[in-house]
CSV table of C-alpha atoms in Angstrom, one decimal:
chain,number,residue,atom,x,y,z
A,62,MET,CA,78.9,97.8,92.1
A,63,SER,CA,82.7,97.7,92.7
A,64,TYR,CA,85.8,97.1,90.7
A,65,TYR,CA,85.9,93.6,92.5
A,66,ASP,CA,82.4,92.3,92.6
A,67,ILE,CA,81.4,89.3,90.7
A,68,ASP,CA,77.4,90.4,89.8
A,69,ASP,CA,78.6,93.2,88.4
A,70,ILE,CA,81.3,91.7,86.1
A,71,LEU,CA,78.7,89.6,85.0
A,72,ALA,CA,75.9,92.2,84.4
A,73,ASP,CA,78.4,93.8,82.3
A,74,ALA,CA,79.4,91.0,80.3
A,75,ASN,CA,75.2,91.3,78.6
A,76,LYS,CA,75.1,92.4,75.3
A,77,PHE,CA,73.2,94.8,73.7
A,78,PRO,CA,72.6,96.2,70.3
A,79,CYS,CA,74.6,99.1,68.9
A,80,ARG,CA,75.0,100.9,65.9
A,81,PHE,CA,78.3,101.9,64.3
A,82,ASN,CA,78.5,105.3,63.1
A,83,TYR,CA,82.1,105.3,61.4
A,84,ASP,CA,83.7,103.1,59.1
A,85,ILE,CA,86.5,101.3,61.1
A,86,PRO,CA,89.1,99.2,59.3
A,87,GLY,CA,90.4,96.1,60.9
A,88,LEU,CA,87.2,96.0,63.8
A,89,GLY,CA,85.1,93.2,61.3
A,90,TYR,CA,85.9,90.6,64.7
A,91,LEU,CA,82.6,92.7,66.4
A,92,GLU,CA,80.6,91.5,63.8
A,93,GLY,CA,82.2,87.8,63.6
A,94,ASN,CA,84.2,88.3,60.1
A,95,ILE,CA,87.8,88.8,61.0
A,96,GLY,CA,90.0,90.9,58.8
A,97,LYS,CA,87.5,92.9,56.9
A,98,ASP,CA,86.5,96.4,57.7
A,99,ILE,CA,83.2,97.5,59.9
A,100,LYS,CA,81.0,100.0,57.9
A,101,ILE,CA,78.6,102.6,59.0
A,102,ASN,CA,75.3,101.5,60.3
A,103,ALA,CA,76.4,98.0,60.9
A,104,LYS,CA,74.3,96.7,64.0
A,105,VAL,CA,76.9,94.8,66.4
A,106,GLU,CA,75.6,93.5,69.4
A,107,LEU,CA,78.5,94.5,72.1
A,108,PRO,CA,79.2,93.5,75.9
A,109,LEU,CA,78.0,96.4,77.7
A,110,TRP,CA,81.9,97.5,79.3
A,111,LEU,CA,82.8,98.3,75.9
A,112,ALA,CA,79.5,99.6,74.3
A,113,ARG,CA,79.5,101.9,77.4
A,114,ILE,CA,82.7,103.7,76.1
A,115,LEU,CA,82.4,103.6,73.3
A,116,ALA,CA,79.4,105.6,73.2
A,117,ILE,CA,80.5,108.2,75.3
A,118,VAL,CA,84.3,108.6,73.3
A,119,GLY,CA,83.7,110.4,70.0
A,120,GLY,CA,85.7,109.9,66.6
A,121,ASP,CA,88.0,112.0,65.0
A,122,PRO,CA,86.1,115.6,64.9
A,123,GLY,CA,88.4,115.8,61.1
A,124,ILE,CA,86.7,113.1,60.1
A,125,GLY,CA,83.0,112.8,61.1
A,126,ASP,CA,80.9,114.7,59.5
A,127,GLU,CA,78.9,116.0,62.8
A,128,GLY,CA,81.9,116.0,64.9
A,129,ALA,CA,81.7,114.8,67.8
A,130,LEU,CA,79.7,112.2,66.9
A,131,PRO,CA,80.6,109.2,69.6
A,132,PHE,CA,81.9,105.4,67.9
A,133,VAL,CA,78.6,103.7,68.4
A,134,GLU,CA,74.8,104.5,69.1
A,135,LEU,CA,73.3,102.5,71.6
A,136,MET,CA,70.0,101.3,70.6
A,137,ALA,CA,67.3,100.0,73.4
A,138,PRO,CA,67.5,96.6,74.2
A,139,ASP,CA,65.1,94.4,74.8
A,140,MET,CA,64.6,94.4,78.0
A,141,LEU,CA,63.7,97.8,78.1
A,142,SER,CA,61.3,98.0,75.4
A,143,PRO,CA,57.6,99.3,75.8
A,144,LYS,CA,56.3,95.9,76.1
A,145,VAL,CA,58.6,95.3,79.4
A,146,MET,CA,57.9,98.5,80.8
A,147,ASN,CA,54.0,98.2,80.2
A,148,ALA,CA,54.6,94.8,81.8
A,149,ILE,CA,55.8,96.2,84.7
A,150,LYS,CA,53.3,99.3,85.4
A,151,SER,CA,50.4,96.6,85.0
A,152,GLY,CA,51.6,94.1,87.2
A,153,PRO,CA,55.4,93.5,88.4
A,154,VAL,CA,54.8,90.8,91.0
A,155,THR,CA,53.4,89.2,88.1
A,156,LEU,CA,56.4,89.8,85.9
A,157,ASP,CA,59.3,87.0,85.3
A,158,VAL,CA,62.1,89.1,85.6
A,159,HIS,CA,64.5,86.3,85.7
A,160,SER,CA,63.5,85.4,81.9
A,161,ILE,CA,63.9,89.0,80.7
A,162,ASN,CA,67.3,89.1,82.4
A,163,SER,CA,69.3,88.0,85.4
A,164,HIS,CA,70.7,91.3,86.3
A,165,PHE,CA,67.6,93.3,85.4
A,166,TYR,CA,68.4,95.7,87.6
A,167,ALA,CA,71.8,96.2,88.0
A,168,LEU,CA,71.0,96.5,83.8
A,169,ALA,CA,68.5,98.9,84.2
A,170,VAL,CA,70.5,101.1,86.5
A,171,LYS,CA,73.4,101.3,84.3
A,172,TRP,CA,71.5,101.9,81.6
A,173,ALA,CA,69.7,104.6,83.6
A,174,THR,CA,72.7,106.3,84.4
A,175,LEU,CA,74.1,106.3,81.0
A,176,PHE,CA,71.0,108.3,79.7
A,177,ASN,CA,70.0,110.3,82.3
A,178,ASP,CA,66.5,108.4,82.3
A,179,ARG,CA,64.0,109.6,84.8
A,180,ASP,CA,61.2,107.7,84.1
A,181,LEU,CA,62.8,104.5,83.8
A,182,VAL,CA,64.0,105.0,87.3
A,183,GLN,CA,60.7,105.7,88.2
A,184,ILE,CA,59.3,102.6,86.8
A,185,LEU,CA,62.5,100.8,88.5
A,186,ASN,CA,61.6,102.3,91.8
A,187,TYR,CA,57.7,101.4,91.5
A,188,MET,CA,58.6,97.5,90.5
A,189,LEU,CA,61.4,97.2,93.4
A,190,LEU,CA,58.8,98.4,96.3
A,191,GLU,CA,56.1,96.4,95.0
A,192,ARG,CA,57.9,93.3,94.6
A,193,SER,CA,60.5,93.4,97.8
A,194,GLN,CA,56.4,93.7,99.7
A,195,GLU,CA,56.0,89.8,98.3
A,196,ILE,CA,59.5,88.8,98.7
A,197,ASN,CA,59.2,90.1,101.9
A,198,ASN,CA,56.3,88.1,102.6
A,199,PHE,CA,57.6,84.8,101.1
A,200,ALA,CA,60.8,85.2,103.4
A,201,SER,CA,59.3,85.7,106.6
A,202,SER,CA,57.5,83.0,106.2
A,203,ILE,CA,58.6,79.7,106.7
A,204,GLN,CA,56.7,76.8,105.0
A,205,LEU,CA,56.8,73.9,106.5
A,206,GLU,CA,54.8,71.6,104.7
A,207,LYS,CA,56.3,73.0,101.2
A,208,LEU,CA,59.5,73.0,102.7
A,209,GLY,CA,59.1,69.1,103.7
A,210,ARG,CA,57.8,68.4,100.3
A,211,GLY,CA,60.9,69.6,98.6
A,212,ARG,CA,62.4,72.9,96.9
A,213,ASP,CA,58.9,74.0,95.9
A,214,MET,CA,58.9,77.7,96.5
A,215,GLY,CA,55.8,77.9,94.4
A,216,PRO,CA,56.3,80.0,91.1
A,217,PHE,CA,57.1,83.4,92.4
A,218,MET,CA,60.6,82.6,93.5
A,219,LEU,CA,62.0,81.5,90.0
A,220,THR,CA,60.7,84.9,88.3
A,221,LEU,CA,63.2,87.0,91.2
A,222,ASP,CA,66.6,88.1,89.4
A,223,GLU,CA,70.2,88.1,90.9
A,224,PHE,CA,69.7,91.4,93.1
A,225,GLU,CA,65.9,90.1,94.1
A,226,LYS,CA,67.7,86.3,94.9
A,227,LYS,CA,70.5,88.2,97.3
A,228,LEU,CA,67.7,89.9,98.8
A,229,TYR,CA,65.6,87.3,99.3
A,230,ARG,CA,68.1,85.0,100.8
A,231,GLU,CA,69.3,87.4,103.1
A,232,SER,CA,66.0,88.1,104.5
A,233,HIS,CA,64.9,85.0,105.1
A,234,GLU,CA,68.4,84.4,106.4
A,235,SER,CA,67.9,86.5,109.5
A,236,CYS,CA,64.4,85.5,109.6
A,237,LYS,CA,64.9,82.1,110.2
A,238,ASP,CA,67.8,82.7,112.3
A,239,MET,CA,65.3,84.9,114.2
A,240,LYS,CA,62.9,82.3,114.7
A,241,LYS,CA,65.6,79.4,115.6
A,242,TRP,CA,67.1,81.5,118.4
A,243,ILE,CA,63.1,82.2,119.9
A,244,VAL,CA,62.8,78.7,119.6
A,245,GLN,CA,65.5,77.0,120.9
A,246,LYS,CA,66.2,79.6,123.2
B,106,MET,CA,50.1,127.3,144.9
B,107,ASN,CA,53.2,125.4,144.4
B,108,ILE,CA,56.3,126.7,145.0
B,109,ASP,CA,59.0,125.0,143.1
B,110,ILE,CA,61.9,123.6,145.1
B,111,ASP,CA,63.2,121.0,142.7
B,112,ASP,CA,66.1,123.1,142.3
B,113,ILE,CA,67.5,123.5,145.6
B,114,LEU,CA,66.7,120.3,146.6
B,115,ALA,CA,69.0,119.5,143.7
B,116,ASP,CA,71.3,121.8,145.7
B,117,LEU,CA,71.2,119.7,148.6
B,118,ASP,CA,71.8,116.7,147.0
B,119,ARG,CA,75.0,117.6,144.9
B,120,ASP,CA,76.1,118.9,148.7
B,121,THR,CA,76.2,115.4,150.0
B,122,THR,CA,77.9,113.6,147.5
B,123,ALA,CA,79.9,116.1,146.6
B,124,ILE,CA,82.9,114.8,149.2
B,125,ASP,CA,82.7,111.7,147.2
B,126,SER,CA,83.0,112.4,144.1
B,127,SER,CA,85.9,114.6,144.3
B,128,ILE,CA,87.4,111.8,146.1
B,129,ASN,CA,86.8,109.7,143.0
B,130,SER,CA,88.5,111.9,140.9
B,131,HIS,CA,91.7,112.3,142.6
B,132,ALA,CA,92.1,108.7,143.0
B,133,ALA,CA,91.5,108.8,139.0
B,134,ASN,CA,93.7,111.8,138.6
B,135,ASP,CA,96.8,110.8,137.0
B,136,THR,CA,94.9,108.5,134.3
B,137,THR,CA,92.4,111.1,133.4
B,138,ILE,CA,94.1,115.1,132.8
B,139,LEU,CA,96.6,113.3,130.6
B,140,GLY,CA,98.3,116.2,128.7
B,141,SER,CA,95.8,118.6,130.3
B,142,ASP,CA,97.8,120.6,133.7
B,143,GLY,CA,96.6,123.5,135.9
B,144,ILE,CA,92.7,122.4,136.3
B,145,ASP,CA,91.4,124.3,139.1
B,146,THR,CA,88.5,122.2,140.9
B,147,ASP,CA,85.9,123.9,139.7
B,148,LYS,CA,86.6,122.9,135.6
B,149,PHE,CA,87.2,119.8,137.3
B,150,ARG,CA,83.9,118.5,138.0
B,151,HIS,CA,83.0,119.3,134.6
B,152,LEU,CA,85.6,116.4,133.1
B,153,PRO,CA,83.7,112.8,132.7
B,154,VAL,CA,84.8,110.8,135.7
B,155,LEU,CA,86.7,107.8,134.1
B,156,SER,CA,85.3,104.2,135.8
B,157,ALA,CA,85.4,100.5,134.6
B,158,VAL,CA,81.5,100.8,134.2
B,159,GLY,CA,81.5,104.0,131.8
B,160,ASP,CA,84.9,102.3,130.1
B,161,PHE,CA,82.9,99.1,128.9
B,162,GLU,CA,79.2,101.2,128.1
B,163,LYS,CA,81.7,103.0,125.8
B,164,LEU,CA,83.1,99.8,124.2
B,165,MET,CA,79.9,99.0,123.4
B,166,ALA,CA,79.2,101.8,121.8
B,167,HIS,CA,81.8,101.9,119.7
B,168,TRP,CA,81.5,98.6,119.0
B,169,ARG,CA,78.2,98.8,117.9
B,170,ASN,CA,79.0,102.1,115.4
B,171,GLU,CA,82.0,100.0,114.2
B,172,ARG,CA,79.7,97.1,113.0
B,173,MET,CA,77.0,98.7,111.3
B,174,SER,CA,78.9,102.2,109.8
B,175,PRO,CA,80.3,101.6,106.4
B,176,GLU,CA,83.4,103.1,107.4
B,177,LEU,CA,85.9,102.7,109.3
B,178,LEU,CA,85.7,105.0,112.0
B,179,PRO,CA,88.4,106.5,114.7
B,180,TYR,CA,90.1,104.0,116.7
B,181,PRO,CA,89.4,105.0,120.3
B,182,HIS,CA,93.3,104.7,121.5
B,183,LEU,CA,92.8,105.8,125.1
B,184,LEU,CA,89.9,104.0,126.1
B,185,MET,CA,91.5,100.6,124.5
B,186,GLU,CA,94.5,101.2,126.1
B,187,ARG,CA,92.7,101.4,130.0
B,188,THR,CA,90.6,98.8,129.0
B,189,LEU,CA,93.6,96.5,128.0
B,190,ARG,CA,95.5,97.1,131.2
B,191,ARG,CA,92.2,96.6,133.0
B,192,VAL,CA,91.3,92.7,131.5
B,193,GLN,CA,95.6,92.2,132.4
B,194,GLU,CA,95.0,93.1,136.1
B,195,GLN,CA,91.8,91.1,135.9
B,196,LEU,CA,93.3,87.9,134.9
B,197,GLU,CA,96.0,88.7,137.6
B,198,HIS,CA,93.4,89.2,139.9
B,199,ILE,CA,91.5,85.9,138.9
B,200,GLU,CA,94.4,84.1,139.4
B,201,CYS,CA,95.5,85.5,142.4
B,202,VAL,CA,92.3,84.4,144.4
B,203,SER,CA,91.9,80.9,142.6
B,204,MET,CA,95.4,80.2,144.1
B,205,GLY,CA,94.2,81.0,147.4
B,206,TYR,CA,91.5,79.0,146.8
B,207,LEU,CA,93.4,76.0,146.3
B,208,GLU,CA,95.5,77.0,149.3
B,209,ASP,CA,92.6,77.3,151.6
B,210,PRO,CA,91.4,73.5,152.0
B,211,SER,CA,94.6,72.5,152.1
B,212,ALA,CA,95.0,74.3,155.2
B,213,GLU,CA,91.9,74.1,157.4
B,214,ASN,CA,91.2,70.3,156.2
B,215,SER,CA,88.6,68.8,158.0
B,216,THR,CA,86.0,71.2,159.4
B,217,SER,CA,83.0,71.8,157.5
B,218,GLU,CA,83.0,75.8,157.8
B,219,SER,CA,86.5,75.8,155.3
B,220,SER,CA,84.0,73.3,152.5
B,221,ASN,CA,81.7,76.1,153.1
B,222,ASN,CA,84.0,79.2,152.4
B,223,ALA,CA,85.1,77.3,149.9
B,224,LEU,CA,81.8,77.1,147.8
B,225,SER,CA,80.9,80.6,148.5
B,226,ASN,CA,84.5,81.5,147.5
B,227,LYS,CA,83.8,79.9,144.2
B,228,LEU,CA,80.6,81.7,143.4
B,229,PRO,CA,82.5,85.3,142.8
B,230,LEU,CA,84.9,83.7,140.9
B,231,LEU,CA,82.8,81.7,138.3
B,232,CYS,CA,81.0,85.5,138.3
B,233,MET,CA,84.9,87.1,137.7
B,234,GLU,CA,85.9,84.8,135.0
B,235,ALA,CA,82.2,85.1,132.7
B,236,ASP,CA,82.3,88.8,133.2
B,237,LEU,CA,86.1,88.8,131.6
B,238,GLU,CA,85.3,86.2,129.2
B,239,ARG,CA,82.2,88.6,127.8
B,240,LEU,CA,84.7,91.6,127.8
B,241,LYS,CA,86.5,89.2,125.8
B,242,PHE,CA,84.8,88.2,123.6
B,243,VAL,CA,83.4,91.9,122.8
B,244,LEU,CA,86.3,93.5,122.4
B,245,ARG,CA,87.9,90.7,120.2
B,246,SER,CA,84.4,91.3,118.1
B,247,PHE,CA,85.2,94.7,117.6
B,248,LEU,CA,89.1,93.9,116.5
B,249,ARG,CA,88.0,91.4,114.2
B,250,CYS,CA,85.5,93.8,112.4
B,251,ARG,CA,87.9,96.5,112.3
B,252,LEU,CA,90.5,94.0,110.6
B,253,ALA,CA,88.0,93.1,107.8
B,254,LYS,CA,87.1,96.6,106.6
B,255,ILE,CA,90.7,97.0,106.6
B,256,ASP,CA,90.9,94.3,104.6
B,257,LYS,CA,87.8,96.0,102.5
B,258,TYR,CA,89.4,99.2,102.0
B,259,SER,CA,93.3,98.9,101.9
B,260,LEU,CA,93.4,100.9,98.5
B,261,TYR,CA,91.2,103.6,100.3
B,262,LEU,CA,93.6,104.0,103.1
B,263,ARG,CA,96.8,104.0,101.4
B,264,GLN,CA,95.2,107.5,99.9
B,265,PHE,CA,95.1,108.7,103.5
B,266,ASN,CA,99.0,108.2,103.6
B,267,ASP,CA,98.8,112.1,101.8
B,268,GLU,CA,99.4,115.3,103.0
B,269,HIS,CA,95.8,116.8,102.7
B,270,VAL,CA,93.6,114.5,104.0
B,271,LEU,CA,92.4,115.8,107.5
B,272,LEU,CA,93.2,112.6,109.7
B,273,PRO,CA,96.5,110.8,109.7
B,274,LEU,CA,96.6,107.2,109.3
B,275,SER,CA,97.9,106.7,113.2
B,276,GLU,CA,95.3,108.2,114.4
B,277,LEU,CA,92.3,106.2,112.3
B,278,LEU,CA,94.2,103.0,113.4
B,279,SER,CA,96.2,101.8,116.3
B,280,ARG,CA,100.0,100.4,115.9
B,281,GLN,CA,99.0,97.0,115.4
B,282,GLU,CA,96.6,97.6,112.3
B,283,LEU,CA,99.1,99.5,111.0
B,284,GLU,CA,101.6,96.7,110.8
B,285,TYR,CA,98.3,94.5,109.8
B,286,HIS,CA,97.6,97.0,106.7
B,287,ASP,CA,101.3,97.3,105.7
B,288,ARG,CA,102.2,93.7,105.4
B,289,HIS,CA,99.4,92.6,104.1
B,290,SER,CA,98.7,94.6,101.5
B,291,ALA,CA,102.5,94.1,100.6
B,292,ILE,CA,101.3,90.5,99.9
B,293,MET,CA,98.3,90.9,98.6
B,294,LEU,CA,100.4,92.9,96.2
B,295,LYS,CA,102.9,90.9,95.2
B,296,LEU,CA,100.2,87.4,95.0
B,297,LEU,CA,98.5,89.9,92.1
B,298,ASN,CA,101.9,90.9,90.7
B,299,ARG,CA,103.8,87.7,90.5
B,300,ALA,CA,100.1,86.2,88.9
B,301,ILE,CA,99.0,88.3,86.7
B,302,LEU,CA,99.9,91.8,86.8
B,303,ARG,CA,103.5,91.2,85.1
B,304,HIS,CA,102.1,90.0,82.2
B,305,MET,CA,99.8,93.3,81.6
B,306,PRO,CA,101.0,96.1,79.4
B,307,PRO,CA,102.5,98.7,81.6
B,308,GLU,CA,100.4,101.0,81.7
B,309,LEU,CA,97.9,98.7,83.1
B,310,GLN,CA,99.9,97.4,85.6
B,311,ALA,CA,98.5,99.6,88.8
B,312,VAL,CA,96.1,98.2,91.3
B,313,ASP,CA,94.6,101.4,92.1
B,314,ASP,CA,93.9,103.3,88.7
B,315,ASN,CA,90.9,105.4,89.0
B,316,ASP,CA,90.8,106.7,85.3
B,317,GLY,CA,90.0,103.6,83.8
B,318,SER,CA,86.2,103.0,83.5
B,319,VAL,CA,85.4,101.5,86.2
B,320,LYS,CA,86.9,103.1,89.4
B,321,MET,CA,89.9,100.0,91.1
B,322,VAL,CA,89.5,102.0,94.8
B,323,ASP,CA,86.9,100.5,96.6
B,324,GLU,CA,85.2,103.9,98.8
B,325,PRO,CA,83.2,103.2,101.7
B,326,GLU,CA,79.0,103.4,100.5
B,327,TRP,CA,78.9,106.9,102.1
B,328,ASN,CA,75.0,106.9,101.7
B,329,ARG,CA,74.2,103.7,102.6
B,330,PHE,CA,70.9,103.7,104.9
B,331,VAL,CA,71.5,102.8,108.6
B,332,PHE,CA,69.5,103.1,111.8
B,333,VAL,CA,70.1,105.2,114.3
B,334,TYR,CA,69.4,106.3,118.0
B,335,VAL,CA,69.3,109.5,118.9
B,336,ASN,CA,70.4,110.0,122.5
B,337,GLY,CA,71.4,113.4,122.5
B,338,PRO,CA,74.3,114.8,124.6
B,339,LYS,CA,75.2,113.6,127.9
B,340,ALA,CA,73.6,114.7,130.7
B,341,LYS,CA,73.4,118.5,130.3
B,342,GLN,CA,70.8,119.5,127.3
B,343,ASP,CA,71.5,122.8,126.8
B,344,SER,CA,75.0,122.2,125.6
B,345,ASP,CA,74.9,121.6,122.6
B,346,PRO,CA,74.6,124.5,120.2
B,347,ARG,CA,73.3,122.2,117.3
B,348,LEU,CA,70.1,121.0,119.4
B,349,GLN,CA,67.0,123.6,118.6
B,350,VAL,CA,63.2,122.7,120.1
B,351,ASN,CA,60.5,122.2,117.4
B,352,GLU,CA,56.7,123.7,118.3
B,353,MET,CA,55.9,119.8,120.2
B,354,GLY,CA,58.5,120.8,122.3
B,355,GLN,CA,61.2,118.1,122.0
B,356,GLN,CA,64.8,118.8,121.3
B,357,PHE,CA,65.8,117.8,117.7
B,358,TYR,CA,68.8,118.2,115.5
B,359,PRO,CA,68.5,119.2,112.3
B,360,VAL,CA,69.7,117.6,109.6
B,361,THR,CA,70.1,118.6,105.7
B,362,ILE,CA,69.8,115.9,103.0
B,363,GLN,CA,71.5,117.2,100.3
B,364,GLU,CA,70.1,114.9,97.2
B,365,LEU,CA,66.6,115.9,98.1
B,366,GLN,CA,67.4,119.6,99.1
B,367,GLU,CA,65.3,118.2,102.2
B,368,GLU,CA,65.3,119.2,106.1
B,369,ALA,CA,64.6,116.1,108.7
B,370,GLU,CA,64.5,116.7,112.8
B,371,LEU,CA,66.0,114.2,114.4
B,372,THR,CA,64.3,114.1,117.8
B,373,ILE,CA,65.7,112.6,121.3
B,374,GLY,CA,65.1,109.3,121.6
B,375,GLY,CA,63.6,109.0,118.6
B,376,ILE,CA,64.9,105.8,115.8
B,377,TYR,CA,65.3,106.8,112.6
B,378,VAL,CA,66.3,104.9,109.0
B,379,MET,CA,69.1,107.6,107.3
B,380,ARG,CA,71.6,108.1,104.9
B,381,TYR,CA,74.8,107.4,106.4
B,382,ASN,CA,76.8,110.7,105.6
B,383,VAL,CA,73.7,112.8,106.8
B,384,VAL,CA,74.6,111.7,110.8
B,385,ARG,CA,78.3,111.2,110.8
B,386,ASP,CA,79.1,113.8,112.0
B,387,LEU,CA,76.5,113.3,114.8
B,388,ILE,CA,77.9,110.0,115.0
B,389,LEU,CA,81.5,110.7,115.7
B,390,ASP,CA,80.7,113.7,118.3
B,391,ASP,CA,78.4,110.6,119.7
B,392,MET,CA,74.8,112.6,119.9
B,393,VAL,CA,73.6,109.5,117.7
B,394,GLN,CA,74.2,105.6,117.8
B,395,LEU,CA,73.9,103.1,114.8
B,396,ILE,CA,72.0,99.9,116.4
């Protein structure tokens, strides 16, 4: 997660639902109607790189009723809803992470650091451990007949998110190189 | 009833080899003790005897550590100086030997003995060449790996030019690497400036802005996991104050993992997966190796 990391930039561009805590003139273009004001309690989808800052920085204490309320309030997104959490708890391996969000781990980690969410971290740890075992299984077995028939790698491969794909590719490469070296020596 | 005479035997052993080792160390005198004068003979024995084999082993250790560690390790100035000199010498040596090998058949052409001679000369020559290639590969890989890291952390390394840091940049990098770092970052900066940065508002033009929402200066991943092999101190077991003995009778280094507030024992000869910042001091002191 560094400044020039492409995956990090892409993950940051994912939109999160936010609720505004203030009336702000001129910001209507966030909602789609340019030139208008944004109203208090308006629900807007903001990219994470913007929402993260706005959720931390507070409005002017003199204007707001409670002083240090931040500009927006981040609301729990779909990808972290109880439904998904329960699905993870019940069976991480069968979960289609890619369809939930292609940068699931990166976003979940960002969310957990933003809110200090211990439960989420625990669930993620469990999920990553379970799934990485499966990834290791797939990476270390080069199924020749499957490779020969084409790129049909089974349904599990299609459910990986970007981070897991990287993990899979690297471990697969190292396994493949190792086997090649042993055979061709 | 056994009488343990191992130490007496060891004493005798040392006596027989004493002359040999003293000759060796005198021969290497001018290279060994740069900057430390007036060493009496008693102290002299504790100095590591410099040999080509030892230096190569050290180079391999440096190479492995550099390949696996997330940060740029200090450049082994003296070691590299010696190794590069040896490469040069060996290169000249091979040149000389092969010249002789060319001359030989012309001098005594017809005899079968000379062709036999030439054949027997060929094997050492091949060995020398292959060995030199091996050494040069390690050197090249080592330096390339360092250059890749210099590229990656060029902004971070810039901070080392400040006054308050522990290690000056000239210790960390060799002269050529310093030059590379300076000029490469200058070129990068010029490219970024010309292409994009000059269209930015002035307060957004810095490339090393750490106050924004995302840090622009890439630091090494201090808590990346690495594989370590604990090799312990060289030869003398009781010389290291950090070494302790556990209830199993094995020697170990106690290390503390900050985040978990947990103690871990690194027993000698063991292989562990550890966070880099936990074992960093031990790596720099050569007590553990990255693998």
